[in-house]
PDB file of C-alpha atoms in Angstrom:
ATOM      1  CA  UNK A   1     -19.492 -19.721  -6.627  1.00 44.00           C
ATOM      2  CA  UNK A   2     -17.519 -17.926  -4.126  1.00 58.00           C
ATOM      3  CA  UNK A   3     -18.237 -14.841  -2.098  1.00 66.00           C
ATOM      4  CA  UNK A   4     -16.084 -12.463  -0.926  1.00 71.00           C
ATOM      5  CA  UNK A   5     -16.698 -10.930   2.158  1.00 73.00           C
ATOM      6  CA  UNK A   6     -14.726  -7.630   3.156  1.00 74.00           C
ATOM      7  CA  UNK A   7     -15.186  -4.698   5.900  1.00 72.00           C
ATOM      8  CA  UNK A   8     -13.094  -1.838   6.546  1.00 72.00           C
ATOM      9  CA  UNK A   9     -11.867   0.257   9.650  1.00 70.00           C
ATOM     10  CA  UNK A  10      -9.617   2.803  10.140  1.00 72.00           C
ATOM     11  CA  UNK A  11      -8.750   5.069  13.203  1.00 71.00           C
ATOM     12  CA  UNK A  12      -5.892   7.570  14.186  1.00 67.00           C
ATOM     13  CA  UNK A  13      -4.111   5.626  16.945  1.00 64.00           C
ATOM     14  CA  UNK A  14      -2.251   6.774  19.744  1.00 63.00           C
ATOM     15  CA  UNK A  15       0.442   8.913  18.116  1.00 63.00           C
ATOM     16  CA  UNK A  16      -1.060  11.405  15.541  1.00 60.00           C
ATOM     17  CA  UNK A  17      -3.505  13.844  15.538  1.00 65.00           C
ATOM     18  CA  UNK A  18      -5.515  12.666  12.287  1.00 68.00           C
ATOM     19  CA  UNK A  19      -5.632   9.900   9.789  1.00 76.00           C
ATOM     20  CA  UNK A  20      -4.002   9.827   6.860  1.00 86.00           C
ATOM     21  CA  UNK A  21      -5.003   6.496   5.432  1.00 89.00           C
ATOM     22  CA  UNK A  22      -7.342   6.281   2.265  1.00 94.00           C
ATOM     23  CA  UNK A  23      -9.468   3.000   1.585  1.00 95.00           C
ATOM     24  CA  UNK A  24     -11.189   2.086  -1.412  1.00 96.00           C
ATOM     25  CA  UNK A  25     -13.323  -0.778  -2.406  1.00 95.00           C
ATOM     26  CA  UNK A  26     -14.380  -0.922  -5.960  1.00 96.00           C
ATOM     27  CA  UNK A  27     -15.966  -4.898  -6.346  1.00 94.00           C
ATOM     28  CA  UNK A  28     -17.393  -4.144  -9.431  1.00 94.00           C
ATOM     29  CA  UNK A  29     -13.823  -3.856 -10.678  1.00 96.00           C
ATOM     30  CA  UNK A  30     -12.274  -6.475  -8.257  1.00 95.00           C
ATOM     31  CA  UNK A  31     -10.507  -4.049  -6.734  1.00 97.00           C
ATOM     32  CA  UNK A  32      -9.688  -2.762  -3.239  1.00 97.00           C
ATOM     33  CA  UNK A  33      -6.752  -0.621  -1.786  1.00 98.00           C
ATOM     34  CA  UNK A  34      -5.822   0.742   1.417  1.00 96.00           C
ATOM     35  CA  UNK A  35      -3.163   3.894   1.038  1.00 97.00           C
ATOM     36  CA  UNK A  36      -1.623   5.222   4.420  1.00 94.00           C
ATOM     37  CA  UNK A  37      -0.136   9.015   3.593  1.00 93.00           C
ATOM     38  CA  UNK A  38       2.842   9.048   5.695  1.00 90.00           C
ATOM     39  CA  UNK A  39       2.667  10.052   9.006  1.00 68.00           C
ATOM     40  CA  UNK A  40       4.847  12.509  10.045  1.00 62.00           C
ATOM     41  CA  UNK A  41       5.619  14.110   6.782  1.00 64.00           C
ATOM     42  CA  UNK A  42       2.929  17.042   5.356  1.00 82.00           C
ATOM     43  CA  UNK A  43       0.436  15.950   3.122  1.00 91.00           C
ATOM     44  CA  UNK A  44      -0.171  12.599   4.018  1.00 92.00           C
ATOM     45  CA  UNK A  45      -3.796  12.370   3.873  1.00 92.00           C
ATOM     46  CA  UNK A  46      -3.675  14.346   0.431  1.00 95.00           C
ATOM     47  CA  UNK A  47      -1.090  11.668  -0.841  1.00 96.00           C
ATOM     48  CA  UNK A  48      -3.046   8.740   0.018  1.00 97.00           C
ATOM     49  CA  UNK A  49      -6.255   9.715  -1.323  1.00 97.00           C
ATOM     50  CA  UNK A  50      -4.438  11.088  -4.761  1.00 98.00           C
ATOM     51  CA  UNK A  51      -2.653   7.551  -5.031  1.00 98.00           C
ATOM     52  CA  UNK A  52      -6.358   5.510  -3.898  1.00 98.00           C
ATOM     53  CA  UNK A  53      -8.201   7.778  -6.969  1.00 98.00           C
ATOM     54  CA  UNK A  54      -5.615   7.211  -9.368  1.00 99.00           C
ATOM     55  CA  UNK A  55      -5.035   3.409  -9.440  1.00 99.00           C
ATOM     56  CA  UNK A  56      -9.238   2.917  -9.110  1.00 99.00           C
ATOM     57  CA  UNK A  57      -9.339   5.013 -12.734  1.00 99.00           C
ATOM     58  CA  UNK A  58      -6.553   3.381 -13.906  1.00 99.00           C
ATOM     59  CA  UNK A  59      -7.933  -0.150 -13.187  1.00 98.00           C
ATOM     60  CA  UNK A  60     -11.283   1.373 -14.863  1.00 98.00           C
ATOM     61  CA  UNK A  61      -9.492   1.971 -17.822  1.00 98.00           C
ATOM     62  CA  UNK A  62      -8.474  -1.311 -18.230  1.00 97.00           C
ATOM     63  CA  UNK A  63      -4.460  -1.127 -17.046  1.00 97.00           C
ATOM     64  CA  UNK A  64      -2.522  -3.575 -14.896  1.00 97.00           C
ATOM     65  CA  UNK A  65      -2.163  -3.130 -11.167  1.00 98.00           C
ATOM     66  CA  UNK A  66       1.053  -2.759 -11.007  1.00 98.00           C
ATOM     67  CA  UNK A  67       0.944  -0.235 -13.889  1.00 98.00           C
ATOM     68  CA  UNK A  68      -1.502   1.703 -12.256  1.00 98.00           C
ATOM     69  CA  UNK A  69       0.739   1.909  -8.628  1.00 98.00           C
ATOM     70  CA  UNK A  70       3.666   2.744 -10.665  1.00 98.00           C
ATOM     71  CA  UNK A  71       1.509   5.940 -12.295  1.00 98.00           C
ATOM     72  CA  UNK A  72       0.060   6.957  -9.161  1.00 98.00           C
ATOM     73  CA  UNK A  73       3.696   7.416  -7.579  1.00 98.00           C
ATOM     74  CA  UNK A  74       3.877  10.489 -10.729  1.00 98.00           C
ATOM     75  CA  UNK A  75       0.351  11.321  -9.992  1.00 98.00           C
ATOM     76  CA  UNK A  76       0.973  12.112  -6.048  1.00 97.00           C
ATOM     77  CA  UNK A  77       4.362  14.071  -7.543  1.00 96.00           C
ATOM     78  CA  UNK A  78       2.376  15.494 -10.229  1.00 97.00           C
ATOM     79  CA  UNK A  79      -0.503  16.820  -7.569  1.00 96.00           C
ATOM     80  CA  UNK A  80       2.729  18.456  -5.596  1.00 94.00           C
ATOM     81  CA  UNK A  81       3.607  20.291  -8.410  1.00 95.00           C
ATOM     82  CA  UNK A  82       0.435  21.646  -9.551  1.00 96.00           C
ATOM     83  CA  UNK A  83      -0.083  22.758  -5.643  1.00 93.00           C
ATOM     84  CA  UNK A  84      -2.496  20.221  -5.077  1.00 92.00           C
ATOM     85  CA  UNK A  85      -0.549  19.350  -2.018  1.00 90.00           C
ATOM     86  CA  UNK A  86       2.957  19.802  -0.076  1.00 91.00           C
ATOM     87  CA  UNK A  87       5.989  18.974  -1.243  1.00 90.00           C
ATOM     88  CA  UNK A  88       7.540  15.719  -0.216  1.00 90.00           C
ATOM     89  CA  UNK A  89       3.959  14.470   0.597  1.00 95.00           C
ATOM     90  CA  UNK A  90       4.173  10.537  -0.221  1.00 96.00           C
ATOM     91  CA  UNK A  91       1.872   7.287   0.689  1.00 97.00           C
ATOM     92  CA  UNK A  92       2.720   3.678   0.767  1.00 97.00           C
ATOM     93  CA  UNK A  93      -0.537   1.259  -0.775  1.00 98.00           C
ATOM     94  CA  UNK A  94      -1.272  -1.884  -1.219  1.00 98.00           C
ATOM     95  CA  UNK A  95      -4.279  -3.566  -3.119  1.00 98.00           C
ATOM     96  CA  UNK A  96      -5.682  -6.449  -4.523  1.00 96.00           C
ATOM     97  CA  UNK A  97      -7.322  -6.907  -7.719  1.00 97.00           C
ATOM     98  CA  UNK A  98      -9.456 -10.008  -8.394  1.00 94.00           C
ATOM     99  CA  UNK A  99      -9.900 -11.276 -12.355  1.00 88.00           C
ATOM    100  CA  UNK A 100     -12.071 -13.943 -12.379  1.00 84.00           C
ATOM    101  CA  UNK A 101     -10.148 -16.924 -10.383  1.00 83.00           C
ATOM    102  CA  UNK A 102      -6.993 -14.978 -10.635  1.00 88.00           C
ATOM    103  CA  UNK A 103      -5.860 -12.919  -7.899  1.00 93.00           C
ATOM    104  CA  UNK A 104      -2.864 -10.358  -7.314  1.00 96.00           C
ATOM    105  CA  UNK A 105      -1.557  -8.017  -4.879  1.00 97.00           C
ATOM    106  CA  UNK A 106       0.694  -5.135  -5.392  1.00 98.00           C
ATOM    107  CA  UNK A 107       1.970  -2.809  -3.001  1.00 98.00           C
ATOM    108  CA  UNK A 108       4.718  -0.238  -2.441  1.00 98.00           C
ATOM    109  CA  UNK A 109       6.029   0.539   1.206  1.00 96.00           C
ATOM    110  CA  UNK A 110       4.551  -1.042   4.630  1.00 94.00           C
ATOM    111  CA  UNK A 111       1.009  -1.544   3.649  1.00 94.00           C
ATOM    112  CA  UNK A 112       0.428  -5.010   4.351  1.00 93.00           C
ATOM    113  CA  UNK A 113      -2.032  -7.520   3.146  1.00 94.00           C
ATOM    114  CA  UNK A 114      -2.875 -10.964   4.960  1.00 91.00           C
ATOM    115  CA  UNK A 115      -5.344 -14.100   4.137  1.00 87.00           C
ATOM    116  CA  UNK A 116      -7.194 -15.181   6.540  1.00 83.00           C
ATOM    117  CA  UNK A 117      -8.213 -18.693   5.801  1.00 84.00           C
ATOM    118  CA  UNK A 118     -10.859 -19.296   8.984  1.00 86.00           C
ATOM    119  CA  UNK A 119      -7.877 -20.556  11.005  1.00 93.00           C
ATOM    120  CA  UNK A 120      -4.890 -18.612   9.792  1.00 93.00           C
ATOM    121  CA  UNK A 121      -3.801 -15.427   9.524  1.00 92.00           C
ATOM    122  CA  UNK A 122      -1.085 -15.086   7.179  1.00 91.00           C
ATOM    123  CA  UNK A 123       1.048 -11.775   5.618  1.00 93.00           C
ATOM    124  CA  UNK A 124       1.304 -11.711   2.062  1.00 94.00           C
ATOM    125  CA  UNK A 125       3.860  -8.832   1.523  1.00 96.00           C
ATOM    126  CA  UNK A 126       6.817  -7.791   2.485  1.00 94.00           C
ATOM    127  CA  UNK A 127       7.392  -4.232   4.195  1.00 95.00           C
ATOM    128  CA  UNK A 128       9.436  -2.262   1.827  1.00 96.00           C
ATOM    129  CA  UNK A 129      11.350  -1.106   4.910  1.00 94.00           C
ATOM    130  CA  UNK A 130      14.757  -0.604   5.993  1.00 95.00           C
ATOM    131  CA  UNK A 131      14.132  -2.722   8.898  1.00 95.00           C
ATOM    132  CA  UNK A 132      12.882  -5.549   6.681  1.00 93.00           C
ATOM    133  CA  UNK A 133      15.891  -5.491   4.860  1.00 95.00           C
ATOM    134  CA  UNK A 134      18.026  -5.941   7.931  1.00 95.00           C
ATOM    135  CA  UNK A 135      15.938  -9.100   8.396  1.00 93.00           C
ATOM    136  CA  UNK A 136      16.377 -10.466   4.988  1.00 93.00           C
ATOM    137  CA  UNK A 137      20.008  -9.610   5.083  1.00 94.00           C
ATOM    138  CA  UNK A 138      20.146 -11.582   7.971  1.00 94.00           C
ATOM    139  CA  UNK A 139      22.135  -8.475  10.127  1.00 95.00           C
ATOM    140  CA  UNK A 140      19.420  -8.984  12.460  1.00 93.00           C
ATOM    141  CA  UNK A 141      16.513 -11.280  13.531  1.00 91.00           C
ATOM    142  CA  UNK A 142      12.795 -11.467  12.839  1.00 90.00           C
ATOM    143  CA  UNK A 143      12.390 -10.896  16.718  1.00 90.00           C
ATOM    144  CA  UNK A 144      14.531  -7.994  17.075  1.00 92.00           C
ATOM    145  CA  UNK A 145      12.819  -5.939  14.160  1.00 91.00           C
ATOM    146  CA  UNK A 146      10.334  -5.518  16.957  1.00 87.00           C
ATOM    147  CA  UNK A 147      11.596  -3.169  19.055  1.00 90.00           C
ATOM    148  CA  UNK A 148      14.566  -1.377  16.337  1.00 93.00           C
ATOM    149  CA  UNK A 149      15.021   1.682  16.613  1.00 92.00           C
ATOM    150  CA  UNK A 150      14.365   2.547  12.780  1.00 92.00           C
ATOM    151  CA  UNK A 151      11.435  -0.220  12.418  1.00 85.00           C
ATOM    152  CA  UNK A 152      10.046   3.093  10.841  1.00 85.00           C
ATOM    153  CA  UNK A 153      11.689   3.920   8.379  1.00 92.00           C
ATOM    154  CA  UNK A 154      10.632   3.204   4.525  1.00 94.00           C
ATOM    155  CA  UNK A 155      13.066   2.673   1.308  1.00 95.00           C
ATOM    156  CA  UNK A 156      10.168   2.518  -1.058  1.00 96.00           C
ATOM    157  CA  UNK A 157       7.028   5.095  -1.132  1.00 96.00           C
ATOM    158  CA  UNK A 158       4.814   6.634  -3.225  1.00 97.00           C
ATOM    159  CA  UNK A 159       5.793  10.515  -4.049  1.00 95.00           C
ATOM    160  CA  UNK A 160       9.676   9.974  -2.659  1.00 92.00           C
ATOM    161  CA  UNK A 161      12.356  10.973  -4.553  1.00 88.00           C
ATOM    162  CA  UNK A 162      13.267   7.514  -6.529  1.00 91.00           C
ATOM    163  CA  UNK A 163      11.032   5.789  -8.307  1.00 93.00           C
ATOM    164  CA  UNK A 164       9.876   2.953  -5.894  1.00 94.00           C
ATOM    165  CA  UNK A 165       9.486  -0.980  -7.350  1.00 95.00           C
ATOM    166  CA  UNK A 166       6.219  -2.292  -7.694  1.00 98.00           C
ATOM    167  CA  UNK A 167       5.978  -5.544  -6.136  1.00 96.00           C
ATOM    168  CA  UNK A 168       3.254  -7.903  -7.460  1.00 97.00           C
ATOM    169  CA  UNK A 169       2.605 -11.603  -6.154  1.00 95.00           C
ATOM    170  CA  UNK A 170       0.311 -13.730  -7.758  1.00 94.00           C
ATOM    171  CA  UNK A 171      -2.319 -15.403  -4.793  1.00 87.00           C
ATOM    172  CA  UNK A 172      -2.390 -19.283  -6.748  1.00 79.00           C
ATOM    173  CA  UNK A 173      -4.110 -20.520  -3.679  1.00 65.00           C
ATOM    174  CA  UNK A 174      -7.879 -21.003  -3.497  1.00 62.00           C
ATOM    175  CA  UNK A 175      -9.861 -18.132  -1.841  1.00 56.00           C
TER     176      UNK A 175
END
């Protein structure tokens, strides 16, 4: 049998005020999610925790990950609408759901996961970022995404104005 140990932590940083983020760990449902509202734009913190609740009852209710990401991007625009928060509030998320041996992560944005396997860390996702996409485009180098000036800037989030692409990837290694 294998155990799954986890901890979380979470602090403002050097450049904001507050922090946005939103963590959840449900293990009963094999589930746990870290949302970060989005930092500079109002509503952040109200984003991410909107986007956190609604994927945890979604997963409750017995619907797919990425199904449940997808909804909570009209959730957080939903929330706007009814005044529940500011408009153009958004979130990125990533989380990772656990089904017996079989293991997924989906995220939208630059909410990253990583295995650690005792001697390696290693990133599992792929920043949904314009940056990122400079990189994979090969217009510039893994190295130089460092210290671009638009390293911050996101082309997929939760509550923005398109629809963002779930992506899911399947963890086939053992934990």
């Amino acid at each position: 049998m294998h155990h799954l140990n986890f901890g979380s932590s979470t602090r403002v940083g050097n450049v904001r005020s507050h922090n946005e983020d939103s963590f959840r760990a449900e293990p009963e449902l094999g589930l746990w999610i870290v949302a970060d509202g989005m930092g500079g734009h109002k509503g952040g913190a109200t984003a991410s925790a909107i986007a956190a609740d609604f994927v945890v009852e979604k997963i409750r209710a017995g619907d797919a990950l990425e199904n449940a990401i997808a909804g909570a991007h009209h959730a957080v625009l939903q929330a706007s609408r009814d005044g529940k928060g500011p408009e153009g509030m958004g979130t990125t998320i990533v989380a990772l759901g656990i089904n017996g041996h079989a293991c997924e992560i989906a995220w939208v944005g630059d909410c990253r996961a990583y295995l650690w396997d005792g001697a390696t860390l290693t990133q599992l996702t792929r920043d949904h970022s314009y940056v990122q996409h400079l990189v994979d485009t090969g217009v510039i180098s893994s190295s130089e995404s460092a210290r671009h000036p638009y390293q911050d800037i996101l082309i997929q989030a939760l509550g923005a104005a398109d629809i963002p692409d779930v992506n899911v990837e399947k963890i086939t290694r053992e934990l």
